Amino acid sequence: MTAGTAFAGRRLGRYAYVGFCACAFVFLVAPILVIVPLSFNAEPYFTFTEGMLRLDPDAWSLRWYRSIVEDEQWGRALANSMIIGVAATLIATTLGTVAALGLANPAMPGRRLAMGILISPMITPVIIVAVGVFFFYSNLGLAQTHLGLILAHAALGAPFVVITVTATLAGFDQTLMRAAASLGAGAITRFRRVQLPLIAPGVFSGGLFAFAASFDEVVVVLLMGGLDQRTIPRQMWSGIREQISPTILAVATLLIIFAVLVLFTVEWLRRRSIEAAA
Amino acid sequence: MKVGLSPRLRAAGLTVPLIAFIAVTFIAPLGTLLTRSVYDAEVAEILPRTMAVLADWDTSGTPSEAAYATIAMELLRARDERTLGRAATRINRIESGLRSVVVKTPRRLGRDVGTEPPGAETWRDALVAIDEAWGENATWRAIREAGQPFTSRHFLNAVDLETRADGSIAAMPESRRIYVPLYLRTLWVSLGVTALCLVIGYPIAHAIAHAGSRWSTTLLVLVLVPFWTSLLVRTTAWIVLLQNQGVVNDILVALGIVADDGRLAMIYNMTGTFVAMTHVLLPFMVLPLYSVMRSIPTRHMDAAASLGATPMQAFRRVYWPQTLPGVGAGSLLVFILAIGYYITPALVGGQSGQLISNMIAYHMQTSLNWGLAAALAAILLLAVIGLYVLYDRVVGIDRMRLG
């Protein structure tokens, strides 16, 4: 092989690599981006009409957004999602942060086993969790109640808090706690005044993970929730299965905006906690 | 300084509340699931005296007159207590066709039945007159079997085995083998999706890790947006794109690649399941790969090149081996998530793209054969626990990171 052909081959390889990556990124993002313009479709179709392609203003409309606001089912679903999500997040974040403090302590006995148990809800397929939770909570009379879903979602969300806060604590300077102790601060004061403010970004982003896990969870809701516990994803599920209308696309667009907000918040928090550790 | 608990106890004590919470809200339900897969006392509780009489029966021919009299009484009572349907369903699962026999018997016996058989010499004659099934050995075997609170039936059923009349265990006839092929399909789809994620995810992660700081943040966001976007939104997106009148077909028709009446069926079949699942799980492959690749210095590749390696050699001998921990972590994570996937196949899989989790949901919600659903789920759970232990060995659970 001459140097010339090797060089050409290398260039070709480089183009192939860039081209493949470009396609892969398009595959990742395009489906999500396609939804956004389609949600402004004036017609009840899931495809671009000729008018839309001509950028004819009459072909675009906000009617599907209006129908979300007018349909009280979506309002109720949002309320349910918020109630269940916030309550589950509070439980998961509180218990998860406390547990992470223990796990991050070098004196913690059996750390690997404890971590294994605490993370298991995240790894178990949700369908299995949903079946088990349905049997168990039915016996307790908690099926088809908000409380049942809150407890199940808290268990599903806790691992995210444990992982995030443990990672944050790995960068925490323990000498600060000893310094506080030498100044006479008790254990509670030390945690509240010194440690918590420094790990707060980690705790908050763990909480966001837990909230997102609950906000997007549909299998447990499907099996255990009743008509009164319909959440946003549950409502979308029946929308897709039963009476598919572009209202779904409008809701989807709002959820994409929500996802982007969460993403940037988590990134911002991550940077803050790195700066705090540095 | 105060003398307090030992540091070990204090650290362990902090984890106790969450461990207790997980034990009650998560591990106990899994225990109930396992119990459900082998235990069902419903029939034993609805027909307790019948079961006591049948315990002495030698399972040949039909049981004694006492058994006929007892079951007639208990079926009448079950009708009044509205538990008859539950018993009938369970007996029917063992011998199909018995549901109607069980349900119609108390109805035909009528109300106000005394201790004497109505319109017949014996209870046996009365019941056989209602349905000849009461004179058959198989009927009574099925009732006796349904009355056993502990049973391996669901697990046998879940792996396409059955108990023959003589008590031996054998494979079901070919036409009724559903679950083993479905487990195998789930396995193949999961492996396929994992492989696709690796092939697509590896270059993506590489690009993010080595694109220079300005590009790399932008590219990372392109992975994180789908990661954070609701699963249902992403599945909806694929329906919009791939359906018959969808965007992709429209583009193909507009470009003249396919005819308007020859639109491709890309959804509600296995293709839909594959494409949508790969898309949904891709970030779980990219993120662990990226975090490993980020720590590989570019000068390793430069050094290999300066020693005369071609890019291919340098990649194969220097770069690839260093990324193996990320490959292992990402692949296992994607595979574990894939074998339990429910939502995406249910919405875009059609008939041919269903996986084992869809069958579990079907038995939970539609056929209401909860014992079988529990057994199918228990087998899946075992597989996941196996993979989880493997993940711990390969990657280490305590090294798991998000984003």
XYZ file of C-alpha atoms in Angstrom:
681
model
C 0.000 0.000 0.000
C 1.441 3.368 -0.954
C 1.338 6.332 1.372
C -1.182 7.987 -0.918
C -3.762 5.217 -0.759
C -3.234 4.827 2.988
C -3.941 8.501 3.403
C -7.007 8.288 1.162
C -8.190 5.237 3.111
C -7.735 7.070 6.357
C -9.702 10.035 5.026
C -12.432 7.711 3.855
C -12.497 6.079 7.295
C -12.753 9.488 8.875
C -15.719 10.414 6.641
C -17.399 7.082 7.384
C -16.949 7.681 11.107
C -18.325 11.226 10.990
C -21.187 10.132 8.747
C -22.096 7.222 10.990
C -22.014 9.414 14.100
C -24.169 12.025 12.414
C -26.749 9.378 11.507
C -26.643 7.981 15.046
C -27.274 11.406 16.578
C -30.111 12.010 14.117
C -31.582 8.636 15.164
C -31.388 9.727 18.816
C -32.897 13.163 18.520
C -34.973 13.362 15.337
C -37.941 11.305 16.608
C -38.301 13.657 19.541
C -37.950 16.764 17.414
C -40.513 15.561 14.872
C -43.210 15.534 17.535
C -42.903 19.243 18.282
C -44.016 20.742 14.943
C -46.637 18.022 14.453
C -48.328 19.024 17.685
C -49.260 22.326 15.979
C -51.030 20.524 13.147
C -54.413 22.048 12.315
C -55.633 18.680 11.024
C -56.133 15.572 13.173
C -53.255 13.761 11.435
C -49.895 12.532 12.614
C -48.057 13.655 9.544
C -47.047 16.900 7.894
C -49.842 18.248 5.713
C -48.997 20.103 2.501
C -50.098 23.325 4.119
C -47.641 22.822 6.964
C -44.807 22.256 4.512
C -45.767 25.469 2.652
C -45.716 27.205 6.053
C -49.325 28.246 5.465
C -50.421 29.821 8.785
C -53.861 28.198 8.482
C -52.300 24.750 8.540
C -50.814 25.404 11.966
C -52.874 25.784 15.108
C -52.929 25.557 18.865
C -56.142 23.525 18.925
C -54.541 20.436 20.510
C -53.090 22.546 23.302
C -56.518 24.057 23.834
C -58.011 20.593 24.053
C -55.562 19.665 26.844
C -56.697 22.650 28.850
C -60.370 22.015 28.130
C -60.266 18.282 28.891
C -60.435 18.022 32.659
C -59.010 14.470 32.529
C -55.576 15.906 31.752
C -55.880 18.378 34.608
C -56.774 15.607 37.010
C -53.951 13.454 35.649
C -51.487 16.291 36.236
C -52.758 16.722 39.799
C -52.378 12.974 40.453
C -48.896 12.900 38.949
C -47.849 15.857 41.097
C -49.333 14.502 44.344
C -47.838 11.040 43.880
C -44.554 12.346 42.472
C -43.912 14.955 45.149
C -44.863 12.699 48.071
C -42.794 9.783 46.714
C -39.847 12.132 46.098
C -39.953 13.513 49.648
C -39.879 10.000 51.144
C -37.205 8.755 48.734
C -35.003 11.829 49.166
C -35.159 11.876 52.956
C -34.521 8.167 53.472
C -32.086 7.994 50.541
C -29.928 10.876 51.777
C -29.740 9.476 55.306
C -28.814 6.048 53.937
C -26.164 7.580 51.662
C -24.561 9.236 54.692
C -24.182 5.782 56.220
C -22.934 4.189 52.994
C -20.322 6.888 52.437
C -18.907 6.330 55.914
C -15.725 4.217 55.674
C -16.784 2.380 58.846
C -19.961 1.079 57.181
C -20.085 -2.728 57.580
C -21.364 -4.840 54.654
C -21.475 -1.867 52.307
C -21.700 -3.923 49.140
C -24.661 -5.958 50.373
C -26.474 -2.875 51.672
C -25.872 -1.103 48.359
C -27.121 -4.161 46.501
C -30.385 -4.176 48.459
C -30.884 -0.429 48.189
C -30.336 -0.350 44.434
C -32.365 -3.471 43.613
C -35.666 -1.623 42.903
C -33.938 0.226 40.077
C -32.664 -2.931 38.395
C -35.761 -5.117 38.760
C -38.004 -4.991 35.681
C -40.964 -2.796 36.528
C -43.444 -5.429 35.393
C -42.202 -7.739 38.171
C -42.384 -4.946 40.726
C -45.888 -4.099 39.547
C -47.140 -7.681 39.880
C -45.619 -8.100 43.352
C -46.814 -4.729 44.566
C -50.310 -5.444 43.264
C -50.567 -8.710 45.252
C -49.004 -7.332 48.414
C -50.786 -3.967 48.499
C -54.124 -5.580 47.643
C -53.833 -7.669 50.804
C -53.247 -4.477 52.786
C -56.128 -2.660 51.099
C -53.687 -0.217 49.482
C -54.415 -1.120 45.860
C -56.207 1.651 43.994
C -55.134 4.263 46.530
C -52.762 7.202 46.233
C -50.853 5.954 49.280
C -50.092 2.613 47.638
C -48.677 4.300 44.546
C -46.698 6.793 46.637
C -45.025 3.979 48.592
C -44.272 1.963 45.461
C -42.880 4.999 43.628
C -40.804 5.998 46.655
C -39.174 2.549 46.610
C -38.505 2.878 42.871
C -37.049 6.380 43.275
C -34.876 5.840 46.354
C -31.980 4.133 44.495
C -31.493 7.244 42.336
C -31.105 9.366 45.463
C -28.731 6.856 47.067
C -26.497 6.721 43.977
C -26.415 10.473 43.407
C -25.836 11.464 47.026
C -23.214 8.746 47.596
C -21.335 10.074 44.555
C -21.550 13.632 45.910
C -20.344 12.547 49.355
C -17.293 10.896 47.787
C -16.045 14.430 47.048
C -16.962 15.784 50.481
C -14.088 16.911 52.694
C -14.553 15.107 56.042
C -12.090 17.454 57.812
C -14.846 20.093 57.690
C -16.964 17.907 59.975
C -14.049 17.389 62.371
C -13.419 21.122 62.372
C -17.075 21.764 63.226
C -16.926 19.129 65.959
C -13.813 20.752 67.458
C -15.749 23.996 67.614
C -18.363 22.225 69.704
C -21.092 21.498 67.136
C -23.231 18.433 67.812
C -23.929 15.755 65.201
C -27.252 17.254 64.095
C -25.871 20.799 63.886
C -22.829 19.584 61.956
C -25.043 17.869 59.421
C -27.496 20.743 59.089
C -25.088 23.660 59.042
C -21.989 22.186 57.377
C -22.623 19.002 55.430
C -26.134 19.517 54.063
C -25.459 22.913 52.434
C -22.417 21.435 50.678
C -24.097 18.274 49.412
C -27.406 20.030 48.689
C -26.866 20.049 44.894
C -26.424 16.266 44.962
C -29.468 15.772 47.170
C -31.543 18.005 44.932
C -30.504 16.296 41.722
C -31.126 12.884 43.315
C -34.592 14.134 44.199
C -35.120 15.255 40.612
C -34.153 11.785 39.384
C -36.630 10.256 41.835
C -39.364 12.654 40.760
C -38.722 11.959 37.089
C -38.841 8.209 37.786
C -42.262 8.593 39.412
C -43.510 11.117 36.866
C -42.700 8.721 34.008
C -43.797 5.480 35.692
C -46.792 3.779 34.142
C -46.607 0.008 34.691
C -47.303 0.058 38.433
C -50.044 2.640 37.886
C -51.492 0.446 35.156
C -51.721 -2.624 37.389
C -52.426 -1.108 40.773
C -53.982 2.296 40.178
C -57.698 2.801 39.728
C -59.625 5.427 37.803
C -58.914 7.960 40.554
C -55.143 7.458 40.305
C -54.732 8.162 36.592
C -51.430 9.971 36.096
C -50.101 11.774 33.026
C -48.283 8.738 31.586
C -51.314 6.546 32.362
C -53.509 9.003 30.491
C -51.053 9.003 27.583
C -51.065 5.211 27.582
C -54.819 5.046 27.085
C -54.577 7.915 24.618
C -52.128 5.929 22.485
C -54.059 2.659 22.841
C -57.650 3.793 22.545
C -58.374 7.137 20.941
C -55.138 8.350 19.446
C -55.427 12.070 18.720
C -52.819 14.786 18.239
C -53.608 15.945 21.781
C -51.082 13.246 22.729
C -48.471 15.086 20.655
C -49.220 18.348 22.424
C -48.823 16.651 25.810
C -45.651 14.993 24.527
C -44.251 18.377 23.491
C -44.909 19.764 26.961
C -43.178 16.725 28.478
C -40.171 17.261 26.199
C -39.911 20.851 27.438
C -40.149 19.517 30.985
C -37.374 16.987 30.235
C -35.086 19.698 28.861
C -35.669 21.829 31.963
C -34.860 18.884 34.240
C -31.767 18.062 32.196
C -30.332 21.558 32.463
C -31.180 21.792 36.149
C -29.371 18.506 36.858
C -26.346 19.616 34.806
C -26.261 22.955 36.596
C -26.449 21.209 39.976
C -23.714 18.782 38.977
C -21.397 21.665 38.079
C -22.179 23.393 41.358
C -21.378 20.302 43.375
C -18.101 19.833 41.472
C -17.211 23.463 42.194
C -18.189 23.037 45.841
C -15.929 19.991 46.112
C -13.009 21.753 44.442
C -16.501 14.654 73.539
C -19.542 12.516 74.217
C -19.139 8.784 74.187
C -21.596 7.592 71.545
C -22.264 4.578 69.431
C -19.369 2.962 67.636
C -18.789 4.422 64.159
C -19.707 1.096 62.583
C -23.069 1.003 64.311
C -23.748 4.649 63.589
C -23.037 4.210 59.868
C -25.154 1.067 59.691
C -27.900 2.755 61.702
C -28.246 5.491 59.077
C -28.998 2.931 56.382
C -31.585 1.092 58.498
C -34.604 3.325 57.750
C -34.259 2.982 53.978
C -33.431 -0.725 54.144
C -36.547 -1.239 56.293
C -38.606 0.857 53.881
C -37.355 -1.087 50.848
C -37.920 -4.356 52.705
C -41.573 -3.501 53.322
C -42.501 -1.693 50.115
C -40.409 -3.673 47.650
C -38.909 -6.934 48.926
C -42.065 -8.091 50.747
C -44.116 -7.643 47.544
C -41.559 -9.762 45.676
C -41.993 -12.371 48.425
C -45.757 -12.275 47.919
C -45.167 -12.766 44.216
C -43.050 -15.855 44.845
C -45.669 -17.205 47.262
C -48.436 -16.600 44.771
C -46.607 -18.612 42.150
C -46.789 -21.789 44.255
C -49.671 -21.173 46.655
C -53.377 -20.605 46.081
C -55.815 -21.706 48.789
C -58.928 -20.255 47.149
C -60.552 -23.573 46.155
C -59.464 -25.237 49.400
C -61.268 -22.481 51.301
C -64.408 -22.516 49.170
C -64.795 -26.319 49.154
C -63.087 -27.397 52.410
C -65.246 -30.437 53.258
C -65.151 -31.743 49.697
C -61.380 -31.642 49.880
C -61.416 -33.519 53.169
C -63.577 -36.265 51.641
C -61.473 -36.389 48.463
C -58.303 -36.789 50.509
C -59.343 -40.429 51.141
C -60.209 -41.088 47.496
C -57.771 -43.375 45.673
C -58.103 -41.230 42.446
C -59.415 -44.143 40.374
C -62.939 -44.121 38.973
C -65.280 -41.725 40.747
C -65.383 -40.993 44.484
C -67.959 -42.162 47.022
C -71.544 -40.954 47.357
C -70.364 -38.892 50.339
C -68.181 -36.824 48.000
C -71.145 -36.157 45.696
C -73.361 -35.119 48.596
C -70.681 -32.877 50.085
C -69.755 -31.084 46.895
C -73.419 -30.470 46.059
C -73.898 -28.779 49.441
C -70.724 -26.760 49.153
C -71.451 -25.634 45.603
C -74.877 -24.455 46.749
C -73.298 -22.523 49.586
C -70.616 -21.084 47.302
C -73.376 -19.835 45.013
C -75.062 -18.058 47.917
C -71.772 -16.597 49.108
C -70.853 -15.570 45.551
C -67.556 -17.450 45.601
C -68.645 -20.033 43.037
C -67.140 -18.209 40.059
C -63.692 -18.046 41.631
C -63.676 -21.791 42.332
C -65.061 -22.557 38.862
C -62.342 -20.488 37.135
C -59.579 -22.274 38.999
C -60.981 -25.752 38.344
C -61.449 -24.814 34.698
C -57.752 -23.947 34.365
C -56.876 -27.550 35.134
C -59.548 -29.185 32.980
C -61.061 -26.800 30.495
C -64.828 -27.039 30.100
C -65.492 -27.559 33.811
C -66.347 -23.912 34.459
C -69.820 -24.270 32.993
C -70.323 -27.622 34.759
C -69.460 -26.145 38.148
C -71.523 -23.009 37.602
C -74.650 -24.695 36.281
C -74.797 -27.492 38.879
C -76.125 -25.414 41.820
C -78.395 -23.527 39.421
C -80.017 -26.764 38.211
C -80.273 -28.113 41.737
C -82.408 -25.065 42.422
C -83.082 -23.246 45.666
C -84.414 -24.791 48.895
C -82.509 -28.046 48.479
C -82.610 -30.200 51.571
C -80.259 -33.007 52.501
C -82.008 -35.348 50.042
C -81.040 -35.268 46.362
C -83.829 -33.621 44.335
C -85.504 -35.937 41.801
C -83.049 -38.812 42.092
C -82.119 -41.761 44.249
C -78.578 -40.614 44.993
C -76.604 -37.358 44.768
C -74.438 -39.109 42.219
C -77.418 -39.685 39.919
C -78.630 -36.130 40.481
C -75.297 -34.579 39.493
C -74.651 -36.891 36.545
C -78.139 -36.034 35.304
C -77.117 -32.357 35.293
C -73.870 -33.054 33.440
C -72.228 -36.287 32.472
C -68.865 -34.812 33.426
C -69.719 -35.620 37.047
C -69.438 -39.297 36.177
C -65.911 -38.901 34.839
C -62.631 -39.495 36.608
C -60.936 -36.414 35.067
C -63.490 -34.046 36.625
C -62.800 -35.242 40.128
C -59.064 -35.292 39.583
C -59.242 -31.671 38.479
C -61.268 -30.643 41.531
C -58.877 -32.448 43.838
C -55.887 -30.859 42.094
C -57.438 -27.377 42.290
C -57.955 -27.883 46.010
C -54.251 -28.374 46.711
C -53.058 -25.050 48.141
C -49.426 -25.728 47.222
C -48.834 -26.473 43.586
C -45.991 -26.640 41.102
C -48.581 -26.347 38.331
C -47.893 -22.687 37.538
C -44.159 -23.186 37.244
C -44.609 -26.284 35.085
C -47.079 -24.340 32.972
C -44.629 -21.444 32.692
C -42.005 -23.722 31.124
C -44.539 -25.552 28.936
C -44.663 -28.757 30.980
C -47.712 -30.543 32.314
C -48.536 -33.334 34.712
C -50.010 -36.359 32.979
C -52.887 -38.395 34.418
C -50.410 -40.961 35.751
C -48.511 -38.269 37.634
C -45.506 -38.061 35.306
C -44.262 -34.715 34.040
C -44.005 -34.282 30.290
C -43.706 -31.593 27.657
C -46.940 -30.084 26.427
C -48.071 -30.832 22.889
C -46.227 -28.659 20.359
C -49.236 -26.461 19.637
C -49.627 -25.427 23.270
C -46.003 -24.526 23.918
C -46.156 -20.763 24.314
C -43.868 -19.630 27.079
C -40.504 -21.232 26.344
C -40.560 -19.854 22.776
C -41.552 -16.488 24.237
C -38.674 -16.545 26.739
C -36.336 -17.416 23.893
C -37.746 -14.600 21.775
C -37.283 -12.198 24.690
C -33.710 -13.408 25.026
C -32.966 -12.921 21.320
C -34.604 -9.514 21.152
C -32.689 -8.389 24.232
C -29.401 -9.645 22.811
C -30.187 -8.024 19.465
C -31.111 -4.703 21.049
C -27.968 -4.823 23.209
C -25.817 -5.475 20.134
C -27.491 -2.669 18.182
C -27.058 -0.281 21.111
C -23.379 -1.187 21.301
C -22.798 -0.723 17.565
C -24.590 2.635 17.509
C -23.592 3.755 20.993
C -19.856 3.104 20.779
C -19.087 5.703 18.075
C -21.473 8.147 19.754
C -19.718 7.819 23.098
C -16.349 8.075 21.346
C -17.407 11.254 19.563
C -18.617 12.840 22.812
C -15.498 11.835 24.716
C -12.979 13.079 22.155
C -14.719 15.882 20.258
C -13.161 18.728 22.219
C -14.920 20.517 25.022
C -17.166 22.812 22.978
C -18.654 20.058 20.807
C -18.672 17.464 23.514
C -21.152 19.349 25.717
C -23.537 19.827 22.802
C -23.298 16.174 21.793
C -23.803 15.038 25.379
C -26.995 17.077 25.531
C -28.201 15.271 22.411
C -27.932 12.007 24.370
C -29.341 13.386 27.607
C -32.469 14.883 26.030
C -33.830 11.474 24.992
C -32.585 10.026 28.307
C -34.758 12.455 30.258
C -37.703 12.442 27.884
C -40.675 10.349 28.974
C -40.668 6.791 27.706
C -44.212 7.230 26.431
C -43.225 10.336 24.495
C -40.415 8.460 22.778
C -42.668 5.527 21.977
C -45.308 7.911 20.603
C -42.608 9.483 18.463
C -41.872 6.156 16.822
C -45.556 5.540 16.176
C -45.760 8.930 14.476
C -42.652 8.234 12.414
C -43.121 4.624 11.437
C -46.831 4.045 11.015
C -48.382 3.390 7.643
C -49.387 7.014 7.064
C -46.391 8.211 9.101
C -43.540 10.545 8.358
C -41.000 7.963 7.175
C -43.425 6.268 4.800
C -44.518 9.671 3.479
C -40.920 10.616 2.756
C -40.223 7.278 1.067
C -43.327 7.686 -1.097
C -42.471 11.304 -1.923
C -38.978 10.235 -2.971
C -40.466 7.468 -5.098
C -38.616 4.728 -3.215
C -41.796 2.855 -2.382
C -45.160 3.015 -4.122
C -48.125 4.617 -2.345
C -49.850 1.237 -2.078
C -46.629 -0.495 -1.046
C -45.976 1.403 2.176
C -43.647 -0.453 4.525
C -45.006 -2.108 7.669
C -42.438 -0.843 10.160
C -44.549 -0.781 13.287
C -46.901 -3.045 15.213
C -44.479 -5.879 14.488
C -41.011 -7.011 15.499
C -39.338 -4.169 13.571
C -41.259 -1.643 15.686
C -40.185 -3.350 18.911
C -36.554 -3.443 17.779
C -36.297 0.148 16.581
C -38.155 1.720 19.501
C -36.395 -0.358 22.162
C -32.975 0.414 20.708
C -33.809 4.098 20.753
C -35.124 4.012 24.307
C -32.162 2.049 25.708
C -29.359 3.687 23.701
C -28.545 6.354 26.351
C -28.000 3.584 28.920
C -25.233 2.251 26.665
C -23.724 5.615 25.742
C -23.424 7.049 29.257
C -21.289 4.255 30.841
C -19.165 4.045 27.660
C -18.650 7.788 27.687
C -17.565 7.859 31.319
C -14.917 5.198 30.596
C -13.735 6.739 27.314
C -13.431 10.186 28.864
C -10.628 8.894 31.074
C -8.587 7.414 28.181
C -5.894 9.931 27.187
C -5.700 10.654 23.448
C -1.922 10.404 23.643
C -2.250 6.605 23.905
C -3.525 6.512 20.334
C -0.878 9.022 19.235
C 1.798 6.841 20.802
C 0.492 3.772 18.979
C 0.457 5.700 15.700
C 3.994 6.971 16.215
C 5.104 3.370 16.710
C 3.739 2.586 13.257
C 0.322 1.148 14.060
C -2.434 1.743 11.551
C -5.548 3.397 13.038
C -7.281 0.020 12.938
C -4.443 -1.699 14.826
C -4.167 1.130 17.323
C -7.884 0.946 17.970
C -7.964 -2.831 18.302
C -4.847 -3.228 20.443
C -4.805 -0.004 22.477
C -8.183 1.716 22.616
C -10.741 -1.092 22.561
C -9.246 -3.079 25.492
C -9.369 0.021 27.691
C -13.056 0.547 26.958
C -14.055 -3.019 27.898
C -15.296 -2.073 31.406
C -17.661 0.433 29.808
C -18.727 -2.096 27.164
C -19.498 -4.610 29.909
C -21.355 -2.122 32.081
C -23.421 -0.673 29.254
C -24.249 -4.032 27.688
C -25.358 -5.614 30.960
C -27.433 -2.582 31.895
C -29.166 -2.490 28.513
C -29.713 -6.253 28.534
C -31.198 -6.245 32.053
C -33.539 -3.408 31.120
C -34.451 -5.031 27.796
C -35.535 -8.448 29.090
C -38.098 -6.825 31.368
C -39.419 -4.299 28.879
C -43.150 -3.915 28.775
C -44.430 -0.532 27.613
C -42.657 -0.248 24.290
C -43.462 -3.753 22.959
C -47.034 -3.392 24.192
C -47.530 -0.175 22.232
C -45.495 -0.754 19.066
C -44.963 -4.522 18.971
C -48.299 -5.635 17.525
C -48.832 -9.398 17.716
C -45.406 -10.587 16.649
C -43.392 -8.141 18.732
C -44.672 -9.141 22.175
C -42.236 -10.208 24.875
C -42.562 -12.220 28.069
C -43.483 -9.163 30.142
C -46.490 -8.567 27.887
C -47.645 -12.115 28.646
C -47.265 -11.452 32.379
C -49.404 -8.333 32.043
C -51.936 -10.289 29.974
C -52.365 -12.895 32.707
C -52.583 -10.155 35.336
C -55.174 -8.032 33.578
C -57.080 -10.118 31.059
C -57.027 -13.853 31.801
C -56.704 -13.171 35.564
C -54.550 -16.279 35.958
C -52.489 -14.625 38.658
C -50.671 -17.769 39.721
C -49.288 -18.232 36.228
C -48.415 -14.528 35.958
C -46.525 -14.820 39.239
C -44.643 -17.927 38.062
C -43.680 -16.261 34.759
C -42.536 -13.171 36.658
C -40.611 -15.284 39.184
C -38.624 -16.967 36.386
C -37.853 -13.561 34.875
C -36.862 -12.279 38.323
C -34.447 -15.178 38.745
C -32.821 -14.358 35.413
C -32.468 -10.705 36.422
C -30.981 -11.574 39.810
C -28.445 -13.751 37.986
C -27.526 -10.863 35.712
C -27.443 -8.479 38.657
C -24.880 -10.675 40.429
C -22.910 -10.828 37.168
C -23.059 -7.020 36.898
C -21.758 -6.767 40.461
C -18.849 -9.087 39.610
C -17.990 -7.306 36.358
C -18.649 -3.676 37.237
C -19.414 -3.477 40.947
C -22.785 -2.217 42.121
C -21.208 0.488 44.218
C -19.595 1.974 41.096
C -22.879 2.716 39.418
C -23.180 6.317 38.246
C -25.919 8.318 36.645
C -25.106 10.775 33.881
